[in-house]
Amino acid sequence: MLTLALIGLIGGLVTGISPCILPVLPVLFFSSVDKGQTRSRPFLVIAGLVVSFTLVTLFGSLLLSVLGLPQDVLRWAGLVVLALIGVGLIVPRFEHLLEKPFTWIPQRRPDAAKSGFPLGLALGAVYVPCAGPILAAITVAGSTGQVGVDTVVLTVTFAFGAAVPLLVFALAGRGVAQRVRSFRKRQRGVRVTAGVVMLALAVGLVFDLPQLLQRTVPDYTAGLQERINGNEQVRQALNLGGLVNEQNKDLDRCSASATTLERCGTAPDIRGVRQWLNGAPVDLKSLRGKVVLLDFWAYSCINCQRSLPHVTAWDAAYRDAGLQVIGIHAPEYAFEKDPGNVADAIGRFGIRYPVALDNSLATWTNYRNRYWPAHYLIDATGTVRHIRFGEGDYGTTEKLMRELLRAANPSAALPPPTDTADDTPDTAAITRETYLGTTKKVNFAGGEKYRTGTFRFPARQPGDSFALDGDWTLATQNVTPSGRSARIRLSYRAKEARMVLSGTGTVTVGDTVIEVSGTPRSYRLLSTGDVRAGTLVATVSGGVRAYSFTFG
C-alpha cells in the first residue's frame, strides 16, 4: 500500500509540472490575486480539484453507464460551472448567488463569494492530465467497477501529487496580490480579467484548444515519465487498477516482445464468452499437450488486418504439428459486437480456427491486455511462454512457436518456416488512425464545432488531419452525409490509406469510384510504393457511414 501511495504521489508530481497543466495555470493564478479573497481560497480551489478529479475518474464512467447517460456529461457539467464562475467574477452579485450553497465550508469570516471550492470542483471535472500507466490503471479500474482500497489510495495520491505544483502556482497568485501595488489598486479589473480567463478556458476546452497547445509545447518531463513508467516495480505495483487476480498475476514475468521463451504462469481462462464462431467453445485446460496461440484482434483494426495473414499462415502450416490457434475478437466499435459482421470478416480473411466473441471484454480484461493485435504463446503444459503486443517481429514469434512444438512432440515433422511478407509500417512515419465519430474524433482541422451541421474546408489544413465540407450528420461512432453527398479532405503520411465504411453508396477519390455495400469493413482508398505525404478528397454519397481512416 505504501509503495502504491509513493508511486501515485511521484507520478502526480511529475504530471503537475508537465505541459498538460498549462491550460489551467492562468485560472489558478487569477483565482487567487483578488485581495478580497480569503487566505484559504487557493487551498479550497485545489481541494475541490482533488475531490472532483478523484470521484470523476474512479466512479464517473461507471455511474454514467448505469444511468444510461453519455460519457461526457460530467465534463460538460464542469464546463458549465466553470463558465458560470467566470460570469460570477465579472458580475459580483451573480457570484454571491453561485457560491452561497458552499457557505458550510469553515472559514475565518464565512463569505460565499470568497470560497474557491466550486471552482476546484469544476476544474477537476474538466482537468485531463497526461495519459500514462498510472492514469490508465485508475481509469480501467473505474470503468470496470473493480475499485478497491489500493485503487483509491493510488488515485488520491496521484491527484494530491498533481495538485502540489498547482497549489504553488495559486499561492504565487496570492503573493502577487499582496505585494504588487497595481494589483491592490485595480482589484475590480483583476476580477474581471479572472472571469474572462475562466470563460476563455471553458470555450477553449469546448474546441479542444488545450490539446493543440500541449502538442505544440515539447514535453520537457518525458524523460522523467519514462523512468517512472518503465520501472519494473512500478509496473508490478500498479497491476492495472486492481485487475490482477490469481490467474493473471504472473503475466508480468513476461517482457513484451522478448526474443527468447519465458515462463509467465498458467494461462488465464477464456471467460465471459457467450458465442463462438468456427467451432464449439474451447477450454484451455482441454488443450494440454498442444501449443496454443491466442490472437486478440478486432476485425476493423488495420493493425490486426496486417497481422492476420501471418496468423492464418501459422494455423495452416502447424495445425497438424500440434498448434491450436484461437482468435479472441475484442471489439473496439459497437458494430464489431455483431456476430454477423464478425462472421463476414472471418470469411473475408480466411480464418479457419475457432474465434471467441469477447463482447464484454472479459477475456481481454482477464489477460490485462491493452493492444490490438496481441499474441500469447502457451506451451503444452498450459504455461504462457511469450507475449507480443502489436504488429511485427513475426519471425521471432514463429521461431519460438517452433521451439514449443518440438518440445511438445520431438518426433513431429515441422514444415519449413512460413514465408509471409512483413508489411508492418514504421508507425512514427505515418499518420495515426483517425476516428470520425464524435466520441473518438482526432485530427479534425475544421473551424466549426464538431457536431451535425454544415461544414466548409478551411483555407489551410495542417498535415495529419481531416476536414469536412457540406452537410453532415455526426453520430458517436460515424459520420454520414445529410444530403446526396458531402466531402472529406484528408492530409496524410502513408503508403496506403483505407477507410472503414458501411451502408450503401459510393466513395469517390479522384477517378476511382469505390462501391460500398453491407456491414462495416475497411476499403482501400489509395496505395503507393512508399510512404509519402499527400492530400486526398473523398466524396461520400448519402447512405454511406464513415467510421475512420487507417494507414499503412
XYZ file of C-alpha atoms in Angstrom:
552
model
C 0.000 0.000 0.000
C 2.837 2.404 0.869
C 4.511 1.594 -2.454
C 1.321 2.437 -4.350
C 0.985 5.698 -2.443
C 4.572 6.702 -3.322
C 4.057 5.759 -6.984
C 0.859 7.805 -7.134
C 2.470 10.781 -5.408
C 5.603 10.831 -7.588
C 3.604 10.231 -10.776
C 1.249 13.052 -9.832
C 4.120 15.448 -9.072
C 5.664 14.817 -12.498
C 2.266 15.300 -14.145
C 1.782 18.509 -12.182
C 4.838 20.119 -13.796
C 4.185 18.740 -17.308
C 2.707 20.663 -20.268
C -0.663 19.029 -19.524
C -1.376 21.532 -16.747
C -0.552 24.677 -18.775
C -4.194 25.450 -19.723
C -5.364 25.638 -16.088
C -2.474 27.755 -14.766
C -3.932 31.171 -15.730
C -7.208 30.268 -13.984
C -5.403 29.204 -10.815
C -3.247 32.333 -10.869
C -6.055 34.832 -11.339
C -8.379 32.991 -8.962
C -6.048 33.956 -6.115
C -4.965 37.518 -6.929
C -8.093 39.205 -5.593
C -7.102 40.951 -2.391
C -10.616 40.465 -1.044
C -10.399 36.709 -1.146
C -9.788 34.686 1.996
C -6.291 33.339 2.610
C -7.692 29.839 2.338
C -9.070 30.293 -1.196
C -6.072 28.698 -3.029
C -6.309 25.681 -0.736
C -10.063 25.407 -1.323
C -9.618 25.567 -5.095
C -7.057 22.762 -5.007
C -9.148 20.740 -2.523
C -12.138 20.965 -4.855
C -9.966 19.892 -7.790
C -8.611 16.859 -5.927
C -12.066 15.756 -4.724
C -13.684 16.214 -8.132
C -10.870 14.572 -10.130
C -10.817 11.587 -7.766
C -14.572 10.982 -7.843
C -14.970 11.567 -11.586
C -12.020 9.348 -12.502
C -12.952 6.487 -10.185
C -16.730 6.437 -10.394
C -17.844 8.787 -13.179
C -17.746 6.314 -16.084
C -19.447 3.540 -14.106
C -22.180 5.844 -12.782
C -22.974 7.280 -16.206
C -23.140 3.780 -17.709
C -25.615 2.693 -15.008
C -27.752 5.790 -15.629
C -27.525 5.370 -19.411
C -26.031 8.846 -19.865
C -23.324 9.905 -22.350
C -19.772 9.615 -21.042
C -19.074 13.348 -21.496
C -21.925 14.588 -19.275
C -19.656 15.291 -16.291
C -17.159 17.122 -18.481
C -19.898 19.360 -19.880
C -21.253 19.962 -16.387
C -17.769 21.059 -15.313
C -17.518 23.391 -18.301
C -20.882 24.971 -17.461
C -19.867 25.528 -13.828
C -16.517 26.970 -14.932
C -18.304 29.387 -17.257
C -20.804 30.364 -14.537
C -17.976 31.143 -12.114
C -16.316 33.216 -14.829
C -19.521 35.213 -15.240
C -19.739 35.489 -11.459
C -16.312 37.123 -11.253
C -17.419 39.677 -13.809
C -20.827 40.183 -12.131
C -20.298 40.084 -8.304
C -23.977 39.623 -7.394
C -24.144 36.532 -9.569
C -21.021 35.098 -7.878
C -22.613 35.576 -4.466
C -25.666 33.573 -5.533
C -23.496 30.893 -7.152
C -21.314 30.176 -4.129
C -23.965 30.625 -1.452
C -24.609 26.844 -1.143
C -20.986 26.352 -0.075
C -21.046 28.592 2.996
C -20.832 25.492 5.192
C -17.099 25.287 4.447
C -15.291 26.527 7.586
C -13.681 29.927 7.053
C -12.403 32.663 9.280
C -15.125 35.018 8.092
C -17.621 32.958 6.131
C -18.404 34.595 2.807
C -19.852 32.594 -0.039
C -18.341 34.893 -2.627
C -14.837 34.072 -1.473
C -14.948 30.279 -1.471
C -12.930 28.600 -4.208
C -14.297 25.106 -3.679
C -16.869 25.218 -6.553
C -14.154 26.416 -8.928
C -11.977 23.484 -7.883
C -14.860 21.055 -8.435
C -15.362 22.411 -11.955
C -11.641 22.237 -12.778
C -11.455 18.657 -11.513
C -14.234 17.597 -13.878
C -12.545 19.094 -16.960
C -8.900 18.599 -15.955
C -7.278 15.967 -18.204
C -3.724 15.064 -17.129
C -1.312 13.348 -19.492
C -2.134 9.698 -20.032
C 0.205 7.053 -18.678
C 0.213 3.725 -16.856
C -0.856 5.262 -13.538
C -3.847 7.068 -15.007
C -4.632 4.016 -17.177
C -4.681 1.790 -14.086
C -7.095 4.152 -12.339
C -9.333 4.593 -15.387
C -9.605 0.870 -16.174
C -10.485 0.067 -12.572
C -13.120 2.792 -12.523
C -14.711 1.874 -15.861
C -14.963 -1.809 -14.937
C -16.216 -1.204 -11.399
C -13.248 -3.001 -9.814
C -12.355 -0.274 -7.351
C -10.583 -1.398 -4.206
C -8.707 0.311 -1.396
C -5.459 0.162 -3.386
C -7.093 1.938 -6.349
C -8.480 4.676 -4.117
C -5.047 5.166 -2.491
C -3.388 5.371 -5.912
C -5.979 7.856 -7.197
C -5.908 10.141 -4.169
C -2.109 10.261 -4.004
C -1.872 10.846 -7.758
C -4.380 13.712 -7.506
C -2.573 15.123 -4.468
C 0.811 14.904 -6.182
C -0.500 16.651 -9.300
C -2.165 19.293 -7.095
C 1.001 20.316 -5.222
C 2.586 22.228 -8.153
C -0.821 23.739 -8.928
C -1.139 24.923 -5.309
C 2.290 26.539 -5.534
C 1.140 28.469 -8.595
C -2.119 29.505 -6.903
C -0.203 30.694 -3.834
C 2.068 32.654 -6.142
C -1.013 34.444 -7.433
C -1.998 35.335 -3.890
C 1.527 36.549 -3.194
C 1.380 38.831 -6.219
C -1.910 40.278 -4.998
C -0.352 41.067 -1.623
C 2.918 42.563 -2.854
C 2.278 44.278 -6.185
C 0.657 47.681 -5.781
C -1.042 47.700 -9.189
C -2.944 44.545 -8.299
C -4.052 46.035 -4.982
C -5.290 49.206 -6.680
C -7.089 47.517 -9.547
C -8.994 44.734 -7.796
C -12.099 45.204 -9.942
C -10.055 44.887 -13.127
C -8.276 41.815 -11.747
C -11.615 40.107 -11.014
C -12.935 40.864 -14.483
C -9.705 39.549 -16.013
C -10.008 36.361 -13.965
C -13.566 35.920 -15.179
C -12.539 36.421 -18.804
C -9.701 33.890 -18.385
C -12.122 31.279 -16.984
C -14.592 31.867 -19.800
C -11.738 31.593 -22.295
C -10.650 28.268 -20.762
C -14.212 26.936 -20.942
C -14.536 27.935 -24.608
C -11.061 26.589 -25.363
C -11.914 23.234 -23.790
C -15.058 23.003 -25.910
C -12.917 23.321 -29.052
C -10.017 21.194 -27.723
C -7.594 24.136 -27.932
C -5.610 22.981 -24.855
C -4.766 19.751 -26.713
C -3.306 21.826 -29.548
C -1.210 23.754 -27.002
C 0.020 20.518 -25.424
C 1.027 19.145 -28.831
C 2.862 22.382 -29.635
C 4.890 22.597 -26.411
C 7.613 19.919 -26.123
C 7.078 17.525 -23.223
C 10.012 18.504 -21.016
C 9.028 15.827 -18.479
C 9.153 12.927 -20.971
C 12.444 11.597 -19.589
C 11.163 11.562 -16.012
C 7.912 9.897 -17.019
C 9.724 7.196 -18.986
C 11.921 6.383 -15.977
C 8.844 6.051 -13.748
C 6.672 4.165 -16.233
C 9.482 1.829 -17.270
C 10.354 0.786 -13.725
C 9.566 -2.893 -13.160
C 8.469 -2.323 -9.552
C 6.066 0.387 -10.700
C 4.512 -1.881 -13.333
C 4.054 -4.688 -10.835
C 2.593 -2.436 -8.156
C 0.089 -0.787 -10.498
C -1.474 -4.106 -11.507
C -3.867 -2.176 -13.712
C -6.181 -0.790 -11.114
C -6.860 -3.964 -9.191
C -7.420 -6.163 -12.265
C -4.689 -8.577 -11.219
C -6.029 -11.864 -9.882
C -4.695 -15.285 -9.042
C -4.955 -16.343 -12.684
C -3.068 -13.478 -14.310
C -0.693 -12.244 -11.606
C 2.328 -13.987 -13.198
C 1.910 -12.452 -16.653
C 4.289 -9.688 -15.545
C 7.088 -12.243 -15.700
C 6.907 -11.957 -19.487
C 8.653 -8.973 -21.045
C 6.670 -7.896 -24.075
C 8.337 -8.899 -27.346
C 11.162 -10.928 -25.764
C 13.344 -12.870 -28.211
C 13.541 -15.992 -26.051
C 10.957 -18.128 -24.303
C 9.959 -17.097 -20.778
C 7.695 -18.544 -18.087
C 4.789 -16.309 -17.231
C 2.456 -18.524 -15.210
C -0.534 -20.637 -16.173
C -2.609 -19.109 -18.968
C -5.714 -17.321 -17.618
C -9.085 -18.740 -18.603
C -11.111 -17.654 -21.598
C -14.112 -16.211 -19.788
C -17.329 -14.279 -20.397
C -17.704 -15.541 -23.995
C -21.319 -16.207 -24.956
C -20.744 -17.158 -28.581
C -18.064 -18.889 -30.626
C -17.624 -18.868 -34.394
C -15.845 -21.507 -36.466
C -16.404 -24.260 -33.929
C -17.527 -25.277 -30.477
C -16.407 -23.495 -27.274
C -12.779 -24.152 -26.334
C -11.455 -24.684 -22.811
C -7.706 -24.101 -22.494
C -7.402 -26.897 -19.960
C -8.651 -29.357 -22.582
C -5.771 -28.401 -24.872
C -2.950 -29.717 -22.669
C -0.389 -31.386 -24.943
C -0.947 -28.784 -27.675
C 0.795 -25.470 -28.256
C -1.773 -22.658 -28.228
C -1.627 -19.223 -29.841
C -4.179 -16.684 -28.592
C -4.712 -13.829 -31.036
C -6.549 -10.768 -29.651
C -7.962 -8.816 -32.591
C -10.797 -6.639 -33.894
C -11.895 -7.006 -37.477
C -11.844 -3.311 -38.491
C -8.431 -2.717 -36.876
C -5.901 -2.161 -39.672
C -3.039 -3.396 -37.468
C -4.942 -6.651 -36.931
C -5.653 -6.951 -40.627
C -1.949 -6.743 -41.410
C -1.134 -9.404 -38.808
C -3.875 -11.865 -39.808
C -2.065 -13.270 -42.897
C 0.720 -14.408 -40.556
C -1.695 -15.941 -38.041
C -3.696 -17.798 -40.707
C -0.441 -18.997 -42.329
C 0.772 -20.389 -38.985
C -2.556 -22.129 -38.492
C -2.338 -23.771 -41.910
C 1.335 -24.724 -41.563
C 1.427 -26.046 -37.984
C -2.068 -27.299 -37.214
C -1.099 -30.906 -37.963
C 2.068 -30.483 -35.883
C 0.108 -29.674 -32.723
C -0.644 -25.930 -32.915
C -4.083 -24.657 -31.878
C -4.828 -21.049 -32.811
C -7.714 -19.322 -31.008
C -8.963 -15.899 -32.023
C -10.257 -13.628 -29.264
C -12.329 -10.993 -31.031
C -12.356 -7.964 -28.690
C -14.486 -5.202 -30.254
C -13.298 -1.624 -30.454
C -16.513 -0.337 -32.069
C -20.123 -1.166 -31.220
C -20.702 -2.598 -34.711
C -17.890 -5.090 -34.076
C -20.086 -6.763 -31.453
C -22.466 -8.004 -34.149
C -21.816 -11.740 -34.709
C -22.871 -11.425 -38.354
C -20.295 -8.734 -39.001
C -17.550 -10.799 -37.365
C -18.595 -13.911 -39.286
C -18.413 -11.944 -42.532
C -14.906 -10.757 -41.627
C -13.796 -14.299 -40.728
C -14.799 -15.409 -44.221
C -13.016 -12.496 -45.916
C -9.777 -13.066 -44.004
C -9.786 -16.833 -44.497
C -9.818 -17.690 -40.790
C -10.367 -21.408 -40.105
C -9.609 -21.575 -36.379
C -12.225 -21.005 -33.620
C -12.988 -17.402 -32.686
C -14.417 -16.311 -29.319
C -16.642 -13.221 -29.345
C -15.343 -11.361 -26.294
C -18.003 -8.627 -26.491
C -17.858 -7.854 -22.772
C -14.024 -7.759 -22.869
C -13.998 -10.300 -20.033
C -11.140 -12.355 -21.509
C -9.366 -9.169 -22.640
C -9.512 -7.962 -19.019
C -8.505 -11.355 -17.599
C -5.321 -11.170 -19.681
C -4.881 -7.484 -18.751
C -4.498 -6.815 -22.442
C -4.283 -3.312 -23.913
C -3.355 -3.845 -27.550
C -4.806 -4.798 -30.936
C -3.354 -7.178 -32.009
C -1.752 -9.127 -29.157
C -0.353 -12.671 -29.314
C 0.068 -15.044 -26.362
C 2.023 -18.276 -26.904
C 1.072 -21.080 -24.475
C 3.069 -24.292 -24.201
C 1.792 -27.878 -23.932
C 1.586 -27.652 -20.122
C -0.654 -24.562 -20.233
C 2.056 -22.034 -19.341
C 2.310 -18.662 -21.109
C 5.794 -18.560 -22.668
C 5.750 -15.480 -24.912
C 3.736 -12.272 -25.326
C 3.844 -9.988 -28.340
C 1.979 -6.665 -28.364
C 1.212 -5.016 -31.688
C 2.396 -5.777 -35.181
C 5.734 -7.011 -36.412
C 8.537 -9.331 -35.288
C 6.665 -12.278 -36.780
C 9.895 -14.177 -37.350
C 10.596 -14.250 -33.603
C 7.068 -15.375 -32.772
C 7.276 -18.205 -35.322
C 10.743 -19.244 -34.121
C 9.507 -19.558 -30.534
C 6.367 -21.336 -31.707
C 8.520 -23.956 -33.473
C 10.592 -24.414 -30.314
C 7.456 -25.129 -28.306
C 6.136 -27.551 -30.925
C 9.431 -29.506 -30.898
C 9.391 -29.627 -27.090
C 5.809 -30.897 -27.081
C 6.493 -33.584 -29.678
C 10.162 -34.124 -30.597
C 9.175 -36.618 -33.299
C 6.839 -34.200 -35.089
C 7.925 -33.230 -38.592
C 7.739 -29.441 -38.839
C 7.273 -27.789 -42.223
C 9.667 -25.047 -43.372
C 9.033 -21.602 -41.790
C 6.256 -19.659 -43.472
C 7.275 -17.001 -45.937
C 4.621 -14.313 -45.392
C 5.896 -10.810 -46.149
C 6.106 -8.498 -43.139
C 4.326 -5.294 -44.146
C 4.487 -3.693 -40.698
C 4.942 0.069 -41.241
C 7.028 2.454 -39.182
C 4.202 3.962 -37.121
C 6.223 7.101 -36.396
C 6.413 7.801 -40.140
C 2.686 7.529 -40.904
C -0.486 9.302 -39.820
C -2.152 7.832 -36.738
C -5.520 6.095 -37.029
C -8.128 8.832 -37.401
C -11.602 8.297 -35.931
C -14.566 10.279 -37.259
C -17.275 9.696 -34.613
C -17.901 12.456 -32.101
C -16.741 10.472 -29.056
C -13.369 9.451 -30.516
C -12.613 12.011 -33.217
C -8.993 13.062 -33.595
C -7.104 15.259 -36.056
C -10.120 17.386 -37.032
C -8.828 20.575 -38.671
C -12.082 22.402 -39.405
C -13.026 25.622 -37.705
C -16.557 24.525 -36.849
C -17.809 22.816 -33.726
C -17.756 19.068 -34.343
C -21.474 18.300 -34.420
C -24.220 17.769 -37.001
C -24.392 20.720 -39.360
C -22.781 22.417 -42.344
C -19.010 22.403 -42.773
C -16.541 24.137 -45.076
C -12.968 23.176 -45.903
C -10.509 25.513 -44.140
C -8.276 27.698 -46.311
C -5.227 25.994 -44.820
C -5.108 22.477 -43.420
C -2.183 21.077 -41.395
C -0.668 17.683 -42.033
C -2.111 14.538 -40.455
C -5.636 15.964 -40.262
C -9.050 15.855 -41.887
C -11.766 18.409 -42.628
C -15.395 18.188 -43.750
C -17.288 20.061 -46.456
C -21.049 20.071 -46.941
C -23.888 18.924 -44.733
C -23.002 16.087 -42.359
C -24.825 14.091 -39.692
C -22.377 13.212 -36.909
C -23.020 10.253 -34.609
C -20.937 8.931 -31.736
C -19.067 6.399 -33.903
C -19.551 7.511 -37.528
C -20.447 10.354 -39.857
C -22.756 10.317 -42.874
C -23.768 12.949 -45.456
C -27.091 14.617 -44.664
C -27.886 15.099 -48.343
C -26.953 13.422 -51.618
C -23.205 13.724 -50.950
C -20.532 15.540 -48.962
C -16.746 15.641 -48.941
C -13.852 14.817 -46.622
C -10.369 16.200 -47.200
C -7.533 14.183 -45.703
C -3.918 15.245 -45.251
C -1.836 12.137 -44.604
C 1.556 10.400 -44.494
C 1.363 6.769 -45.623
C 1.879 4.340 -48.474
C -1.665 3.027 -48.035
C -4.805 4.802 -46.834
C -8.017 2.953 -46.014
C -11.439 3.891 -44.731
C -13.859 1.910 -42.555
C -17.278 2.242 -44.210
C -20.744 0.712 -44.163
C -24.147 1.267 -45.749
C -24.911 1.519 -49.438
C -23.428 4.013 -51.877
C -20.099 5.171 -53.227
C -16.924 6.930 -52.151
C -15.091 8.717 -54.965
C -11.393 9.615 -54.721
C -10.127 11.267 -57.911
C -11.083 8.975 -60.792
C -11.631 5.979 -58.510
C -15.182 5.090 -57.524
C -15.450 2.687 -54.579
C -18.709 0.771 -54.246
C -19.784 0.453 -50.607
C -22.290 -2.185 -49.559
C -23.200 -4.020 -46.374
C -21.677 -4.204 -42.933
C -18.736 -2.066 -41.779
C -15.384 -3.055 -43.240
C -12.153 -1.493 -44.442
C -11.917 -0.166 -48.019
C -8.647 0.848 -49.699
C -8.558 4.470 -50.896
C -5.036 4.542 -52.292
C -1.785 2.598 -52.318
C 1.693 3.793 -53.311
C 5.086 2.138 -53.360
C 6.474 4.005 -50.374
C 5.474 6.297 -47.549
C 4.725 9.781 -48.819
C 2.827 12.880 -47.736
C -0.261 13.833 -49.668
C -3.811 15.155 -49.686
C -6.931 13.451 -50.980
C -10.559 14.493 -51.221
C -13.176 11.777 -50.812
C -16.726 12.439 -51.991
C -19.082 10.319 -49.895
C -22.597 9.643 -51.151
C -25.664 9.682 -48.932
C -26.328 6.335 -47.315
C -22.660 5.652 -46.570
C -21.446 5.744 -42.973
C -17.748 6.571 -42.438
C -16.065 5.440 -39.212
C -12.325 6.046 -39.511
C -9.217 6.365 -41.660
C -6.410 3.844 -41.191
C -2.931 3.946 -42.654
C -0.144 1.606 -43.672
